[in-house]
PDB file of C-alpha atoms and ligand atoms in Angstrom:
ATOM      1  CA  MET T  67      17.949 -12.432 -13.283  1.00 61.00           C
ATOM      2  CA  MET T  68      14.940 -13.848 -11.548  1.00 79.00           C
ATOM      3  CA  ARG T  69      11.260 -13.449 -10.967  1.00 90.00           C
ATOM      4  CA  ILE T  70       9.829 -11.455  -8.069  1.00 94.00           C
ATOM      5  CA  ILE T  71       6.432 -12.364  -6.660  1.00 95.00           C
ATOM      6  CA  PHE T  72       4.841  -9.530  -4.678  1.00 95.00           C
ATOM      7  CA  ALA T  73       2.577 -10.929  -1.946  1.00 94.00           C
ATOM      8  CA  THR T  74      -0.188  -8.405  -2.552  1.00 89.00           C
ATOM      9  CA  GLY T  75      -3.490  -8.162  -4.391  1.00 83.00           C
ATOM     10  CA  ASN T  76      -2.953  -4.441  -4.961  1.00 84.00           C
ATOM     11  CA  GLN T  77      -1.925  -3.697  -8.579  1.00 82.00           C
ATOM     12  CA  ASN T  78      -0.903  -0.129  -7.671  1.00 78.00           C
ATOM     13  CA  LYS T  79       1.784  -1.513  -5.374  1.00 83.00           C
ATOM     14  CA  VAL T  80       3.018  -3.873  -8.106  1.00 86.00           C
ATOM     15  CA  ARG T  81       3.255  -0.978 -10.587  1.00 82.00           C
ATOM     16  CA  GLU T  82       5.116   1.203  -8.086  1.00 79.00           C
ATOM     17  CA  CYS T  83       7.450  -1.686  -7.406  1.00 82.00           C
ATOM     18  CA  HIS T  84       8.184  -2.108 -11.154  1.00 82.00           C
ATOM     19  CA  GLU T  85       9.645   1.366 -11.359  1.00 79.00           C
ATOM     20  CA  ILE T  86      11.974   0.732  -8.419  1.00 85.00           C
ATOM     21  CA  LEU T  87      12.915  -2.946  -8.884  1.00 87.00           C
ATOM     22  CA  ASP T  88      13.262  -3.246 -12.671  1.00 82.00           C
ATOM     23  CA  SER T  89      17.056  -3.450 -12.416  1.00 81.00           C
ATOM     24  CA  VAL T  90      16.846  -6.339  -9.949  1.00 86.00           C
ATOM     25  CA  ALA T  91      14.442  -8.754 -11.641  1.00 86.00           C
ATOM     26  CA  ASP T  92      13.243  -9.834 -15.097  1.00 82.00           C
ATOM     27  CA  GLU T  93       9.658 -10.064 -14.053  1.00 89.00           C
ATOM     28  CA  ILE T  94       7.571  -8.746 -11.154  1.00 92.00           C
ATOM     29  CA  ILE T  95       4.116 -10.211 -10.673  1.00 92.00           C
ATOM     30  CA  SER T  96       1.459 -10.244  -7.976  1.00 93.00           C
ATOM     31  CA  MET T  97       0.725 -13.487  -6.114  1.00 93.00           C
ATOM     32  CA  LYS T  98      -2.656 -13.589  -7.864  1.00 91.00           C
ATOM     33  CA  ASP T  99      -0.961 -13.424 -11.282  1.00 91.00           C
ATOM     34  CA  ALA T 100       1.327 -16.239 -10.110  1.00 92.00           C
ATOM     35  CA  GLY T 101      -1.819 -18.293  -9.428  1.00 93.00           C
ATOM     36  CA  LEU T 102      -1.274 -18.244  -5.657  1.00 93.00           C
ATOM     37  CA  ASP T 103      -3.947 -17.570  -3.074  1.00 90.00           C
ATOM     38  CA  PRO T 104      -2.506 -18.468   0.342  1.00 90.00           C
ATOM     39  CA  ASP T 105      -4.417 -18.160   3.607  1.00 86.00           C
ATOM     40  CA  ILE T 106      -2.604 -15.403   5.468  1.00 89.00           C
ATOM     41  CA  ALA T 107      -3.228 -14.697   9.174  1.00 87.00           C
ATOM     42  CA  GLU T 108      -1.860 -11.169   9.613  1.00 86.00           C
ATOM     43  CA  ASP T 109      -1.673 -11.458  13.384  1.00 91.00           C
ATOM     44  CA  GLY T 110       1.742  -9.907  14.065  1.00 95.00           C
ATOM     45  CA  ASP T 111       2.007  -6.914  16.413  1.00 96.00           C
ATOM     46  CA  THR T 112       4.503  -5.013  14.213  1.00 98.00           C
ATOM     47  CA  PHE T 113       4.560  -4.002  10.546  1.00 98.00           C
ATOM     48  CA  GLU T 114       7.791  -5.992  10.101  1.00 98.00           C
ATOM     49  CA  LYS T 115       6.267  -9.198  11.496  1.00 98.00           C
ATOM     50  CA  ASN T 116       3.142  -8.882   9.337  1.00 97.00           C
ATOM     51  CA  ALA T 117       5.182  -8.229   6.191  1.00 97.00           C
ATOM     52  CA  MET T 118       7.279 -11.338   6.933  1.00 97.00           C
ATOM     53  CA  ILE T 119       4.150 -13.444   7.650  1.00 97.00           C
ATOM     54  CA  LYS T 120       2.817 -12.556   4.165  1.00 96.00           C
ATOM     55  CA  ALA T 121       6.184 -13.215   2.498  1.00 97.00           C
ATOM     56  CA  GLU T 122       6.571 -16.585   4.256  1.00 97.00           C
ATOM     57  CA  ALA T 123       3.089 -17.741   3.208  1.00 96.00           C
ATOM     58  CA  VAL T 124       3.974 -17.124  -0.454  1.00 96.00           C
ATOM     59  CA  HIS T 125       7.566 -18.411  -0.140  1.00 96.00           C
ATOM     60  CA  LYS T 126       6.187 -21.784   1.015  1.00 95.00           C
ATOM     61  CA  LEU T 127       4.235 -22.046  -2.253  1.00 95.00           C
ATOM     62  CA  ALA T 128       6.945 -20.575  -4.522  1.00 95.00           C
ATOM     63  CA  PRO T 129      10.343 -21.409  -2.965  1.00 95.00           C
ATOM     64  CA  ASP T 130      12.305 -20.807  -6.212  1.00 94.00           C
ATOM     65  CA  ASP T 131      11.171 -17.215  -6.611  1.00 94.00           C
ATOM     66  CA  LEU T 132      12.204 -14.043  -4.822  1.00 96.00           C
ATOM     67  CA  VAL T 133       9.178 -13.137  -2.687  1.00 97.00           C
ATOM     68  CA  ILE T 134       8.471  -9.648  -1.354  1.00 97.00           C
ATOM     69  CA  ALA T 135       5.616  -8.380   0.823  1.00 97.00           C
ATOM     70  CA  ASP T 136       4.703  -5.171   2.573  1.00 96.00           C
ATOM     71  CA  ASP T 137       2.666  -4.055   5.542  1.00 96.00           C
ATOM     72  CA  SER T 138       1.849  -0.462   6.287  1.00 96.00           C
ATOM     73  CA  GLY T 139      -0.290   1.822   8.368  1.00 97.00           C
ATOM     74  CA  LEU T 140      -0.797   5.150  10.099  1.00 98.00           C
ATOM     75  CA  CYS T 141       0.429   5.781  13.676  1.00 98.00           C
ATOM     76  CA  ILE T 142      -1.043   8.802  15.511  1.00 98.00           C
ATOM     77  CA  ASP T 143       0.841   9.917  18.635  1.00 98.00           C
ATOM     78  CA  ALA T 144      -2.176  11.490  20.400  1.00 98.00           C
ATOM     79  CA  LEU T 145      -4.026   8.154  19.984  1.00 98.00           C
ATOM     80  CA  ASN T 146      -1.162   6.072  21.428  1.00 98.00           C
ATOM     81  CA  GLY T 147      -0.076   4.895  17.979  1.00 98.00           C
ATOM     82  CA  GLU T 148      -3.550   3.945  16.727  1.00 98.00           C
ATOM     83  CA  PRO T 149      -4.661   2.726  14.237  1.00 98.00           C
ATOM     84  CA  GLY T 150      -1.141   1.254  13.655  1.00 98.00           C
ATOM     85  CA  VAL T 151      -1.098  -2.364  12.485  1.00 97.00           C
ATOM     86  CA  TYR T 152      -4.917  -2.231  12.552  1.00 96.00           C
ATOM     87  CA  SER T 153      -5.071   0.597   9.960  1.00 96.00           C
ATOM     88  CA  ALA T 154      -6.911  -1.466   7.322  1.00 93.00           C
ATOM     89  CA  ARG T 155      -9.250  -2.961   9.961  1.00 94.00           C
ATOM     90  CA  TYR T 156      -9.920   0.261  11.956  1.00 97.00           C
ATOM     91  CA  MET T 157     -13.730   0.516  12.536  1.00 98.00           C
ATOM     92  CA  GLY T 158     -14.135  -2.619  10.380  1.00 96.00           C
ATOM     93  CA  LYS T 159     -12.425  -3.338   7.076  1.00 91.00           C
ATOM     94  CA  ASP T 160     -15.547  -2.531   5.018  1.00 95.00           C
ATOM     95  CA  THR T 161     -16.108   0.887   6.619  1.00 97.00           C
ATOM     96  CA  SER T 162     -15.454   3.732   4.161  1.00 97.00           C
ATOM     97  CA  TYR T 163     -12.429   5.967   4.654  1.00 97.00           C
ATOM     98  CA  ASP T 164     -14.746   9.014   4.693  1.00 97.00           C
ATOM     99  CA  ILE T 165     -16.190   7.594   7.906  1.00 98.00           C
ATOM    100  CA  LYS T 166     -12.828   6.456   9.350  1.00 98.00           C
ATOM    101  CA  ASN T 167     -11.222   9.836   8.621  1.00 98.00           C
ATOM    102  CA  ALA T 168     -14.188  11.775  10.085  1.00 98.00           C
ATOM    103  CA  ASN T 169     -13.961   9.614  13.218  1.00 98.00           C
ATOM    104  CA  ILE T 170     -10.247  10.357  13.660  1.00 98.00           C
ATOM    105  CA  LEU T 171     -10.808  14.114  13.174  1.00 98.00           C
ATOM    106  CA  GLU T 172     -13.534  13.941  15.828  1.00 98.00           C
ATOM    107  CA  ARG T 173     -11.295  12.056  18.286  1.00 98.00           C
ATOM    108  CA  LEU T 174      -8.622  14.744  17.826  1.00 98.00           C
ATOM    109  CA  GLU T 175     -10.974  17.706  18.185  1.00 98.00           C
ATOM    110  CA  GLY T 176      -9.349  20.402  20.325  1.00 97.00           C
ATOM    111  CA  VAL T 177      -5.858  18.816  20.131  1.00 98.00           C
ATOM    112  CA  PRO T 178      -3.374  21.557  19.085  1.00 98.00           C
ATOM    113  CA  LYS T 179      -1.258  21.162  15.918  1.00 96.00           C
ATOM    114  CA  GLU T 180       1.985  20.384  17.800  1.00 97.00           C
ATOM    115  CA  LYS T 181       0.319  17.379  19.459  1.00 98.00           C
ATOM    116  CA  ARG T 182      -1.236  16.023  16.231  1.00 98.00           C
ATOM    117  CA  THR T 183       2.014  14.422  15.023  1.00 98.00           C
ATOM    118  CA  ALA T 184       1.665  11.155  13.086  1.00 98.00           C
ATOM    119  CA  ARG T 185       3.563   8.963  10.669  1.00 98.00           C
ATOM    120  CA  PHE T 186       2.924   6.488   7.896  1.00 98.00           C
ATOM    121  CA  VAL T 187       5.108   3.390   8.271  1.00 98.00           C
ATOM    122  CA  CYS T 188       5.810   0.704   5.660  1.00 97.00           C
ATOM    123  CA  ALA T 189       7.792  -2.479   6.257  1.00 98.00           C
ATOM    124  CA  MET T 190       8.950  -4.448   3.209  1.00 97.00           C
ATOM    125  CA  ALA T 191      10.006  -8.074   3.666  1.00 98.00           C
ATOM    126  CA  ALA T 192      12.009 -10.111   1.158  1.00 98.00           C
ATOM    127  CA  ILE T 193      12.763 -13.843   1.076  1.00 97.00           C
ATOM    128  CA  LEU T 194      15.389 -14.958  -1.451  1.00 96.00           C
ATOM    129  CA  PRO T 195      15.389 -18.360  -3.185  1.00 93.00           C
ATOM    130  CA  ASP T 196      18.280 -19.441  -0.890  1.00 93.00           C
ATOM    131  CA  GLY T 197      15.921 -18.944   2.074  1.00 94.00           C
ATOM    132  CA  SER T 198      17.674 -15.852   3.478  1.00 96.00           C
ATOM    133  CA  SER T 199      15.426 -12.938   4.387  1.00 98.00           C
ATOM    134  CA  PHE T 200      15.375  -9.340   5.614  1.00 98.00           C
ATOM    135  CA  THR T 201      13.027  -6.411   6.202  1.00 98.00           C
ATOM    136  CA  LYS T 202      13.436  -2.688   5.458  1.00 98.00           C
ATOM    137  CA  THR T 203      11.194  -0.002   6.930  1.00 98.00           C
ATOM    138  CA  GLY T 204      10.308   3.444   5.559  1.00 98.00           C
ATOM    139  CA  VAL T 205       8.645   6.281   7.487  1.00 98.00           C
ATOM    140  CA  MET T 206       6.901   9.479   6.363  1.00 98.00           C
ATOM    141  CA  GLU T 207       6.441  12.016   9.178  1.00 98.00           C
ATOM    142  CA  GLY T 208       3.507  14.418   9.257  1.00 98.00           C
ATOM    143  CA  TYR T 209       0.492  15.474  11.300  1.00 98.00           C
ATOM    144  CA  ILE T 210      -3.268  15.048  11.286  1.00 98.00           C
ATOM    145  CA  GLY T 211      -4.906  18.159   9.805  1.00 98.00           C
ATOM    146  CA  ASP T 212      -8.066  19.745  11.181  1.00 97.00           C
ATOM    147  CA  HIS T 213     -10.022  18.860   8.027  1.00 97.00           C
ATOM    148  CA  ALA T 214      -9.910  16.364   5.143  1.00 98.00           C
ATOM    149  CA  GLU T 215      -8.716  17.583   1.725  1.00 98.00           C
ATOM    150  CA  GLY T 216      -7.466  16.365  -1.673  1.00 97.00           C
ATOM    151  CA  GLN T 217      -8.633  13.862  -4.274  1.00 94.00           C
ATOM    152  CA  ASN T 218      -5.477  11.798  -4.896  1.00 92.00           C
ATOM    153  CA  GLY T 219      -4.142   8.839  -2.956  1.00 87.00           C
ATOM    154  CA  PHE T 220      -6.289   6.535  -0.855  1.00 91.00           C
ATOM    155  CA  GLY T 221      -7.069   5.555   2.730  1.00 94.00           C
ATOM    156  CA  TYR T 222      -5.972   8.106   5.316  1.00 97.00           C
ATOM    157  CA  ASP T 223      -4.274  10.438   2.796  1.00 96.00           C
ATOM    158  CA  PRO T 224      -6.940  13.204   3.035  1.00 98.00           C
ATOM    159  CA  ILE T 225      -6.262  13.821   6.764  1.00 98.00           C
ATOM    160  CA  PHE T 226      -2.468  13.231   6.764  1.00 98.00           C
ATOM    161  CA  PHE T 227      -0.650  16.535   6.251  1.00 98.00           C
ATOM    162  CA  VAL T 228       3.042  17.056   5.497  1.00 98.00           C
ATOM    163  CA  GLU T 229       5.455  19.950   5.896  1.00 96.00           C
ATOM    164  CA  PRO T 230       6.509  22.173   4.223  1.00 93.00           C
ATOM    165  CA  GLN T 231       3.412  22.210   2.002  1.00 91.00           C
ATOM    166  CA  ASN T 232       0.990  22.027   4.941  1.00 96.00           C
ATOM    167  CA  HIS T 233      -1.333  20.090   2.659  1.00 97.00           C
ATOM    168  CA  SER T 234      -2.548  16.518   2.824  1.00 98.00           C
ATOM    169  CA  THR T 235      -0.834  13.716   0.903  1.00 96.00           C
ATOM    170  CA  ALA T 236      -4.133  13.417  -1.016  1.00 96.00           C
ATOM    171  CA  SER T 237      -3.316  16.876  -2.441  1.00 97.00           C
ATOM    172  CA  LEU T 238       0.087  15.744  -3.794  1.00 95.00           C
ATOM    173  CA  SER T 239       0.565  14.247  -7.271  1.00 91.00           C
ATOM    174  CA  PRO T 240       1.434  10.515  -7.279  1.00 87.00           C
ATOM    175  CA  ASP T 241       5.066  11.348  -8.171  1.00 87.00           C
ATOM    176  CA  GLU T 242       5.339  13.920  -5.388  1.00 92.00           C
ATOM    177  CA  LYS T 243       3.952  11.407  -2.888  1.00 91.00           C
ATOM    178  CA  ASN T 244       6.178   8.505  -4.072  1.00 88.00           C
ATOM    179  CA  ALA T 245       9.272  10.666  -3.631  1.00 91.00           C
ATOM    180  CA  ILE T 246       8.612  11.130   0.105  1.00 95.00           C
ATOM    181  CA  SER T 247       6.318   8.231   1.018  1.00 94.00           C
ATOM    182  CA  HIS T 248       6.950   5.457   3.533  1.00 96.00           C
ATOM    183  CA  ARG T 249       6.365   2.853   0.789  1.00 93.00           C
ATOM    184  CA  GLY T 250       8.716   4.571  -1.688  1.00 92.00           C
ATOM    185  CA  LYS T 251      11.460   4.776   0.971  1.00 96.00           C
ATOM    186  CA  ALA T 252      11.032   1.140   2.073  1.00 96.00           C
ATOM    187  CA  MET T 253      11.018  -0.099  -1.544  1.00 94.00           C
ATOM    188  CA  ARG T 254      14.142   1.863  -2.472  1.00 94.00           C
ATOM    189  CA  ALA T 255      15.943   0.555   0.654  1.00 96.00           C
ATOM    190  CA  MET T 256      14.873  -2.992  -0.233  1.00 96.00           C
ATOM    191  CA  ALA T 257      16.063  -2.567  -3.837  1.00 94.00           C
ATOM    192  CA  GLU T 258      19.497  -1.430  -2.604  1.00 94.00           C
ATOM    193  CA  GLU T 259      19.779  -4.427  -0.255  1.00 96.00           C
ATOM    194  CA  LEU T 260      18.670  -6.859  -2.988  1.00 94.00           C
ATOM    195  CA  LYS T 261      21.249  -5.426  -5.407  1.00 92.00           C
ATOM    196  CA  LYS T 262      23.961  -6.042  -2.803  1.00 93.00           C
ATOM    197  CA  ARG T 263      22.804  -9.568  -1.998  1.00 92.00           C
ATOM    198  CA  LEU T 264      22.328 -10.506  -5.652  1.00 88.00           C
ATOM    199  CA  ASP T 265      25.577  -8.811  -6.654  1.00 82.00           C
ATOM    200  CA  LYS T 266      23.993  -6.438  -9.197  1.00 70.00           C
TER     201      LYS T 266
HETATM  202  P1  IMP C 531      -1.778  -2.756   3.840  1.00 73.15           P
HETATM  203  O1  IMP C 531      -0.349  -2.450   4.070  1.00 73.15           O
HETATM  204  O2  IMP C 531      -2.117  -2.919   2.391  1.00 73.15           O
HETATM  205  O3  IMP C 531      -2.290  -3.853   4.734  1.00 73.15           O
HETATM  206  O4  IMP C 531      -2.605  -1.460   4.212  1.00 73.15           O
HETATM  207  C1  IMP C 531      -2.623  -0.893   5.458  1.00 73.15           C
HETATM  208  C2  IMP C 531      -3.602   0.258   5.565  1.00 73.15           C
HETATM  209  O5  IMP C 531      -2.852   1.400   5.993  1.00 73.15           O
HETATM  210  C3  IMP C 531      -4.303   0.703   4.293  1.00 73.15           C
HETATM  211  O6  IMP C 531      -5.497   0.033   4.085  1.00 73.15           O
HETATM  212  C4  IMP C 531      -4.578   2.156   4.614  1.00 73.15           C
HETATM  213  O7  IMP C 531      -5.663   2.263   5.486  1.00 73.15           O
HETATM  214  C5  IMP C 531      -3.356   2.564   5.404  1.00 73.15           C
HETATM  215  N1  IMP C 531      -2.307   3.117   4.529  1.00 73.15           N
HETATM  216  C6  IMP C 531      -1.093   2.568   4.252  1.00 73.15           C
HETATM  217  N2  IMP C 531      -0.389   3.352   3.413  1.00 73.15           N
HETATM  218  C7  IMP C 531      -1.173   4.410   3.159  1.00 73.15           C
HETATM  219  C8  IMP C 531      -0.995   5.567   2.333  1.00 73.15           C
HETATM  220  O8  IMP C 531       0.018   5.776   1.642  1.00 73.15           O
HETATM  221  N3  IMP C 531      -2.028   6.436   2.320  1.00 73.15           N
HETATM  222  C9  IMP C 531      -3.157   6.251   3.035  1.00 73.15           C
HETATM  223  N4  IMP C 531      -3.390   5.203   3.795  1.00 73.15           N
HETATM  224  C10 IMP C 531      -2.395   4.274   3.869  1.00 73.15           C
END
């Protein structure tokens, strides 16, 4: 068994990852808990490239550990895939999501439901101690509602609606969201691949 370092500062992601990767590793810790604070230039033009950039930055500092990283965002078809890889930086990284979400609803005013299709995408990258690496991507399909709703989740959840509920992912319980989410799917696919590669 080995240690996994998750190249993230987000404790929620580390906790979610525990539930899915417990059978693969003895210990799963964030890069901060591993005492690592690399300079990461997230300048890739795909989720996969950005996830691998984060994983590589940590792998350089901790080559004996299994390093994982993720990158995710919201792609809206009627906005040519925006905000995409710029999801966290859309309208400035310190702008509140109330403002970002209101802006997106305004940009989509008058667009009919069938043209409001969107998806959350999450790429997970892994680098093993032998230097081999791979990425796995998970997608959650949905559409942008005509209003914001729900108190759970974070970020763009209040305006991202899923079928068949026709409610936003901010209206789902954390367990309901994990079962269908881009991040849950990418993490489960990564866990399967790691089990194969580590012969578990
Ligand atoms: P990162 O992957 O932590 O860099 O985050 C990318 C950004 O995408 C987040 O800051 C959110 O704006 C957005 N995002 C990614 N996943 C979700 C989600 O599950 N719900 C809402 N927003 C999300």
